[in-house]
Amino acid sequence: QLQASGGGLVQTGGSLRLSCASPGRILGINNMGWYRQAPGKQRELVAGLTGGGSTNYADSVKGRFTISRDNAKNTLYLQMNSLKPEDTAVYYCNVRGVRGVGSGYATFDDWGQGTQVTVSS
């Protein structure tokens, strides 16, 4: 289970940084991403980051959000600037990779518990 944090209430134009820590001994990362789900809407991909470092963003957040990772801390980040009321949602992190288990390894596809981001107008 990933530990997501950093959500909160912010005014339009404000900033927040979300964090998502992966437990255990990470041997490799395939893909990471931040998703969000607003009330009455489907979960959507906000930003993605491959193990090789390539990024992709939803059109609605391009130029405002930045996804990044700290390998030493096994932590994924989402820096959100110039926030708008339409960014209000529960944000989830997702990491897919390989984790050391005892003397072996196992693939994983983990989700965070969700963190609420509310942008007031």
PDB file of N, CA, C and O in Angstrom, residues 23 25-30 95-110:
ATOM      1  N   PRO A  23       6.706   1.486  -0.075  1.00  0.00           N
ATOM      2  CA  PRO A  23       7.441   0.742   0.947  1.00  0.00           C
ATOM      3  C   PRO A  23       8.256  -0.391   0.339  1.00  0.00           C
ATOM      4  O   PRO A  23       8.038  -0.805  -0.796  1.00  0.00           O
ATOM      5  N   ARG A  25      11.729  -2.813  -0.656  1.00  0.00           N
ATOM      6  CA  ARG A  25      12.966  -2.734  -1.444  1.00  0.00           C
ATOM      7  C   ARG A  25      12.604  -2.760  -2.924  1.00  0.00           C
ATOM      8  O   ARG A  25      12.316  -3.808  -3.482  1.00  0.00           O
ATOM      9  N   ILE A  26      12.635  -1.592  -3.527  1.00  0.00           N
ATOM     10  CA  ILE A  26      12.236  -1.462  -4.922  1.00  0.00           C
ATOM     11  C   ILE A  26      13.422  -1.793  -5.828  1.00  0.00           C
ATOM     12  O   ILE A  26      14.472  -1.171  -5.733  1.00  0.00           O
ATOM     13  N   LEU A  27      13.242  -2.787  -6.689  1.00  0.00           N
ATOM     14  CA  LEU A  27      14.309  -3.199  -7.588  1.00  0.00           C
ATOM     15  C   LEU A  27      14.196  -2.517  -8.949  1.00  0.00           C
ATOM     16  O   LEU A  27      15.202  -2.348  -9.639  1.00  0.00           O
ATOM     17  N   GLY A  28      12.995  -2.163  -9.321  1.00  0.00           N
ATOM     18  CA  GLY A  28      12.805  -1.516 -10.615  1.00  0.00           C
ATOM     19  C   GLY A  28      11.398  -0.964 -10.733  1.00  0.00           C
ATOM     20  O   GLY A  28      10.475  -1.455 -10.104  1.00  0.00           O
ATOM     21  N   ILE A  29      11.271   0.086 -11.536  1.00  0.00           N
ATOM     22  CA  ILE A  29       9.973   0.721 -11.754  1.00  0.00           C
ATOM     23  C   ILE A  29       9.606   0.628 -13.222  1.00  0.00           C
ATOM     24  O   ILE A  29      10.427   0.926 -14.098  1.00  0.00           O
ATOM     25  N   ASN A  30       8.373   0.225 -13.506  1.00  0.00           N
ATOM     26  CA  ASN A  30       7.876   0.208 -14.876  1.00  0.00           C
ATOM     27  C   ASN A  30       7.161   1.509 -15.214  1.00  0.00           C
ATOM     28  O   ASN A  30       7.500   2.195 -16.166  1.00  0.00           O
ATOM     29  N   VAL A  95       1.913   2.924  -8.650  1.00  0.00           N
ATOM     30  CA  VAL A  95       3.276   2.549  -9.004  1.00  0.00           C
ATOM     31  C   VAL A  95       3.285   1.077  -9.391  1.00  0.00           C
ATOM     32  O   VAL A  95       2.741   0.239  -8.656  1.00  0.00           O
ATOM     33  N   ARG A  96       3.906   0.775 -10.511  1.00  0.00           N
ATOM     34  CA  ARG A  96       4.055  -0.602 -10.977  1.00  0.00           C
ATOM     35  C   ARG A  96       5.529  -0.903 -11.176  1.00  0.00           C
ATOM     36  O   ARG A  96       6.250  -0.130 -11.809  1.00  0.00           O
ATOM     37  N   GLY A  97       5.979  -2.005 -10.586  1.00  0.00           N
ATOM     38  CA  GLY A  97       7.393  -2.329 -10.710  1.00  0.00           C
ATOM     39  C   GLY A  97       7.708  -3.682 -10.132  1.00  0.00           C
ATOM     40  O   GLY A  97       6.857  -4.582 -10.112  1.00  0.00           O
ATOM     41  N   VAL A  98       8.948  -3.809  -9.653  1.00  0.00           N
ATOM     42  CA  VAL A  98       9.439  -5.067  -9.086  1.00  0.00           C
ATOM     43  C   VAL A  98      10.014  -4.765  -7.706  1.00  0.00           C
ATOM     44  O   VAL A  98      10.797  -3.819  -7.553  1.00  0.00           O
ATOM     45  N   ARG A  99       9.634  -5.586  -6.739  1.00  0.00           N
ATOM     46  CA  ARG A  99      10.070  -5.377  -5.359  1.00  0.00           C
ATOM     47  C   ARG A  99      10.809  -6.616  -4.868  1.00  0.00           C
ATOM     48  O   ARG A  99      10.409  -7.748  -5.177  1.00  0.00           O
ATOM     49  N   GLY A 100      11.860  -6.421  -4.119  1.00  0.00           N
ATOM     50  CA  GLY A 100      12.575  -7.546  -3.536  1.00  0.00           C
ATOM     51  C   GLY A 100      11.748  -8.190  -2.437  1.00  0.00           C
ATOM     52  O   GLY A 100      11.183  -7.500  -1.585  1.00  0.00           O
ATOM     53  N   VAL A 101      11.659  -9.502  -2.465  1.00  0.00           N
ATOM     54  CA  VAL A 101      10.922 -10.263  -1.453  1.00  0.00           C
ATOM     55  C   VAL A 101      11.816 -11.404  -1.001  1.00  0.00           C
ATOM     56  O   VAL A 101      12.019 -12.372  -1.747  1.00  0.00           O
ATOM     57  N   GLY A 102      12.322 -11.302   0.214  1.00  0.00           N
ATOM     58  CA  GLY A 102      13.253 -12.310   0.696  1.00  0.00           C
ATOM     59  C   GLY A 102      14.449 -12.392  -0.224  1.00  0.00           C
ATOM     60  O   GLY A 102      15.084 -11.384  -0.535  1.00  0.00           O
ATOM     61  N   SER A 103      14.759 -13.586  -0.698  1.00  0.00           N
ATOM     62  CA  SER A 103      15.881 -13.768  -1.619  1.00  0.00           C
ATOM     63  C   SER A 103      15.443 -13.653  -3.070  1.00  0.00           C
ATOM     64  O   SER A 103      16.270 -13.786  -3.976  1.00  0.00           O
ATOM     65  N   GLY A 104      14.171 -13.408  -3.285  1.00  0.00           N
ATOM     66  CA  GLY A 104      13.641 -13.304  -4.636  1.00  0.00           C
ATOM     67  C   GLY A 104      13.050 -11.933  -4.918  1.00  0.00           C
ATOM     68  O   GLY A 104      13.470 -10.943  -4.339  1.00  0.00           O
ATOM     69  N   TYR A 105      12.041 -11.923  -5.828  1.00  0.00           N
ATOM     70  CA  TYR A 105      11.420 -10.657  -6.187  1.00  0.00           C
ATOM     71  C   TYR A 105       9.990 -10.936  -6.626  1.00  0.00           C
ATOM     72  O   TYR A 105       9.608 -12.081  -6.890  1.00  0.00           O
ATOM     73  N   ALA A 106       9.220  -9.884  -6.700  1.00  0.00           N
ATOM     74  CA  ALA A 106       7.833  -9.996  -7.150  1.00  0.00           C
ATOM     75  C   ALA A 106       7.420  -8.694  -7.801  1.00  0.00           C
ATOM     76  O   ALA A 106       7.842  -7.607  -7.367  1.00  0.00           O
ATOM     77  N   THR A 107       6.589  -8.804  -8.816  1.00  0.00           N
ATOM     78  CA  THR A 107       6.039  -7.605  -9.436  1.00  0.00           C
ATOM     79  C   THR A 107       4.937  -7.050  -8.536  1.00  0.00           C
ATOM     80  O   THR A 107       4.332  -7.784  -7.742  1.00  0.00           O
ATOM     81  N   PHE A 108       4.705  -5.768  -8.632  1.00  0.00           N
ATOM     82  CA  PHE A 108       3.636  -5.158  -7.868  1.00  0.00           C
ATOM     83  C   PHE A 108       2.944  -4.079  -8.691  1.00  0.00           C
ATOM     84  O   PHE A 108       3.523  -3.525  -9.632  1.00  0.00           O
ATOM     85  N   ASP A 109       1.723  -3.797  -8.313  1.00  0.00           N
ATOM     86  CA  ASP A 109       0.893  -2.754  -8.934  1.00  0.00           C
ATOM     87  C   ASP A 109       0.104  -2.145  -7.786  1.00  0.00           C
ATOM     88  O   ASP A 109      -0.983  -2.605  -7.450  1.00  0.00           O
ATOM     89  N   ASP A 110       0.699  -1.159  -7.156  1.00  0.00           N
ATOM     90  CA  ASP A 110       0.155  -0.601  -5.918  1.00  0.00           C
ATOM     91  C   ASP A 110      -0.553   0.733  -6.134  1.00  0.00           C
ATOM     92  O   ASP A 110      -0.121   1.546  -6.963  1.00  0.00           O
TER      93      ASP A 110
END
